[in-house]
mmCIF file of C-alpha atoms in Angstrom:
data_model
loop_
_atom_site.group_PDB
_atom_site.id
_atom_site.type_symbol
_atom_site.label_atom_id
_atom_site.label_comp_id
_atom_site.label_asym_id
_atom_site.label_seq_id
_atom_site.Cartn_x
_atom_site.Cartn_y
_atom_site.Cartn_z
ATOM 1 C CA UNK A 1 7.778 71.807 247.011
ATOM 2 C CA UNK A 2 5.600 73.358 244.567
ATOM 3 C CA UNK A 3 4.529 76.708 244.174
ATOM 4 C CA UNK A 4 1.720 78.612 242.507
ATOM 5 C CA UNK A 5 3.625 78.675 239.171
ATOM 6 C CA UNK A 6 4.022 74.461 239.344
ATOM 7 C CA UNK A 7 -0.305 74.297 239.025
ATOM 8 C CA UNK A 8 -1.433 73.482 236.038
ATOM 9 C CA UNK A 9 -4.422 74.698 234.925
ATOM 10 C CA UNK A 10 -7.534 72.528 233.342
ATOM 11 C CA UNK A 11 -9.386 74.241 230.687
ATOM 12 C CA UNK A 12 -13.054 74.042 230.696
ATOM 13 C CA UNK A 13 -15.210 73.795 227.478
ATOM 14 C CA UNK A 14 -17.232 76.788 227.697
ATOM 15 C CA UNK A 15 -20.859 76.212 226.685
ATOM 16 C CA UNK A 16 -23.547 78.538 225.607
ATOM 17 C CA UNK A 17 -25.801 79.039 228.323
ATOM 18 C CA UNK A 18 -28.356 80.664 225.899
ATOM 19 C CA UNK A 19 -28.720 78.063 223.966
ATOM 20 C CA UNK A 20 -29.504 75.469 226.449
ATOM 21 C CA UNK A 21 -32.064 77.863 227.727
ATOM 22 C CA UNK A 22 -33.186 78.199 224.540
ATOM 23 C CA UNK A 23 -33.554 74.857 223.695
ATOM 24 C CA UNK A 24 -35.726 74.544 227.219
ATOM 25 C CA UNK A 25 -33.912 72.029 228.683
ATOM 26 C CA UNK A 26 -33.206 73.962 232.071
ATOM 27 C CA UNK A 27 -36.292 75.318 233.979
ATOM 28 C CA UNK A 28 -36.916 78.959 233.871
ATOM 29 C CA UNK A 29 -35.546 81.513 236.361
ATOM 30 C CA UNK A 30 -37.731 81.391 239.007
ATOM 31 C CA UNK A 31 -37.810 77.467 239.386
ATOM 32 C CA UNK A 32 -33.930 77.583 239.595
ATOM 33 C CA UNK A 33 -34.229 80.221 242.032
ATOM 34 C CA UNK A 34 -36.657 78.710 244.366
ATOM 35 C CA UNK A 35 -34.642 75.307 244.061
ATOM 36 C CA UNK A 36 -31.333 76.779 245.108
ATOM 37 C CA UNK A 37 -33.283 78.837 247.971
ATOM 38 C CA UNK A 38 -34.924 74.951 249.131
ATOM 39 C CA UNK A 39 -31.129 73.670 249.160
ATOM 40 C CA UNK A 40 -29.513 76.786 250.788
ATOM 41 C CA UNK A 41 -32.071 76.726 253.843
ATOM 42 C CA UNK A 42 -31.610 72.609 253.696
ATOM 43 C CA UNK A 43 -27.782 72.584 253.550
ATOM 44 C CA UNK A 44 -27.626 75.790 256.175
ATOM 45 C CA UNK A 45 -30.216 73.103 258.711
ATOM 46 C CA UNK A 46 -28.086 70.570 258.268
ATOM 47 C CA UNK A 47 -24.490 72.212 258.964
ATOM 48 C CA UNK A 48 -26.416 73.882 261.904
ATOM 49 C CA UNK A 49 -27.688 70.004 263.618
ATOM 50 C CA UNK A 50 -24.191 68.745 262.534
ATOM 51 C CA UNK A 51 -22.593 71.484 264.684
ATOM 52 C CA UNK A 52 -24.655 71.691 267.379
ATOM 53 C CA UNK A 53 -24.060 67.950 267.960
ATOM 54 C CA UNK A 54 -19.886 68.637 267.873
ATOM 55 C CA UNK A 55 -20.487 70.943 270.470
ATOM 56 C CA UNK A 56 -22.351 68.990 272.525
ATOM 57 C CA UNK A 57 -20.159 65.666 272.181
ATOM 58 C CA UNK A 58 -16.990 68.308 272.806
ATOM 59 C CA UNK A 59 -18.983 69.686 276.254
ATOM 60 C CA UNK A 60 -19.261 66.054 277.260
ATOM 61 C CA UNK A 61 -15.618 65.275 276.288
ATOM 62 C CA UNK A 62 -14.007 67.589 278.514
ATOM 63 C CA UNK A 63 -16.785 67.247 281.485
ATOM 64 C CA UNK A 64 -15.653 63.379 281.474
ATOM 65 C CA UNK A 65 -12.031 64.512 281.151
ATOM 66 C CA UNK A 66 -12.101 66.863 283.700
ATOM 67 C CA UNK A 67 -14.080 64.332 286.166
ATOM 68 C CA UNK A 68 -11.089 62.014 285.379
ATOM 69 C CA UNK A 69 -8.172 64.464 286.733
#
């Protein structure tokens, strides 16, 4: 069995984050910010639909299980 000790560990090249603003390949700030605000809300709508449809499939589940005892 493998413990904590047994994982080994990938190194990541670190980049300069800096420079590829610098270079203006990423979008400022604000765009960034109003992008990861658009896919919060989006991913937070989605998990919310996804659940509410578990819930409902599990209420129907155990209605049809308990009409079958």
């Amino acid at each position: 069995m493998k413990t904590m000790r047994d994982i080994e560990f990938v190194a990541l090249p670190s980049f300069n984050i800096s420079a590829v603003f610098a270079l203006g390949q990423v979008p400022p700030i604000d765009a960034l910010e109003a992008i990861l605000k658009v896919a919060v809300l989006a991913a937070t709508l989605i998990y919310t639909i996804v659940r509410t449809v578990q819930i409902t499939r599990n209420k129907k589940q155990n209605k049809k299980e308990k009409e079958n005892v």
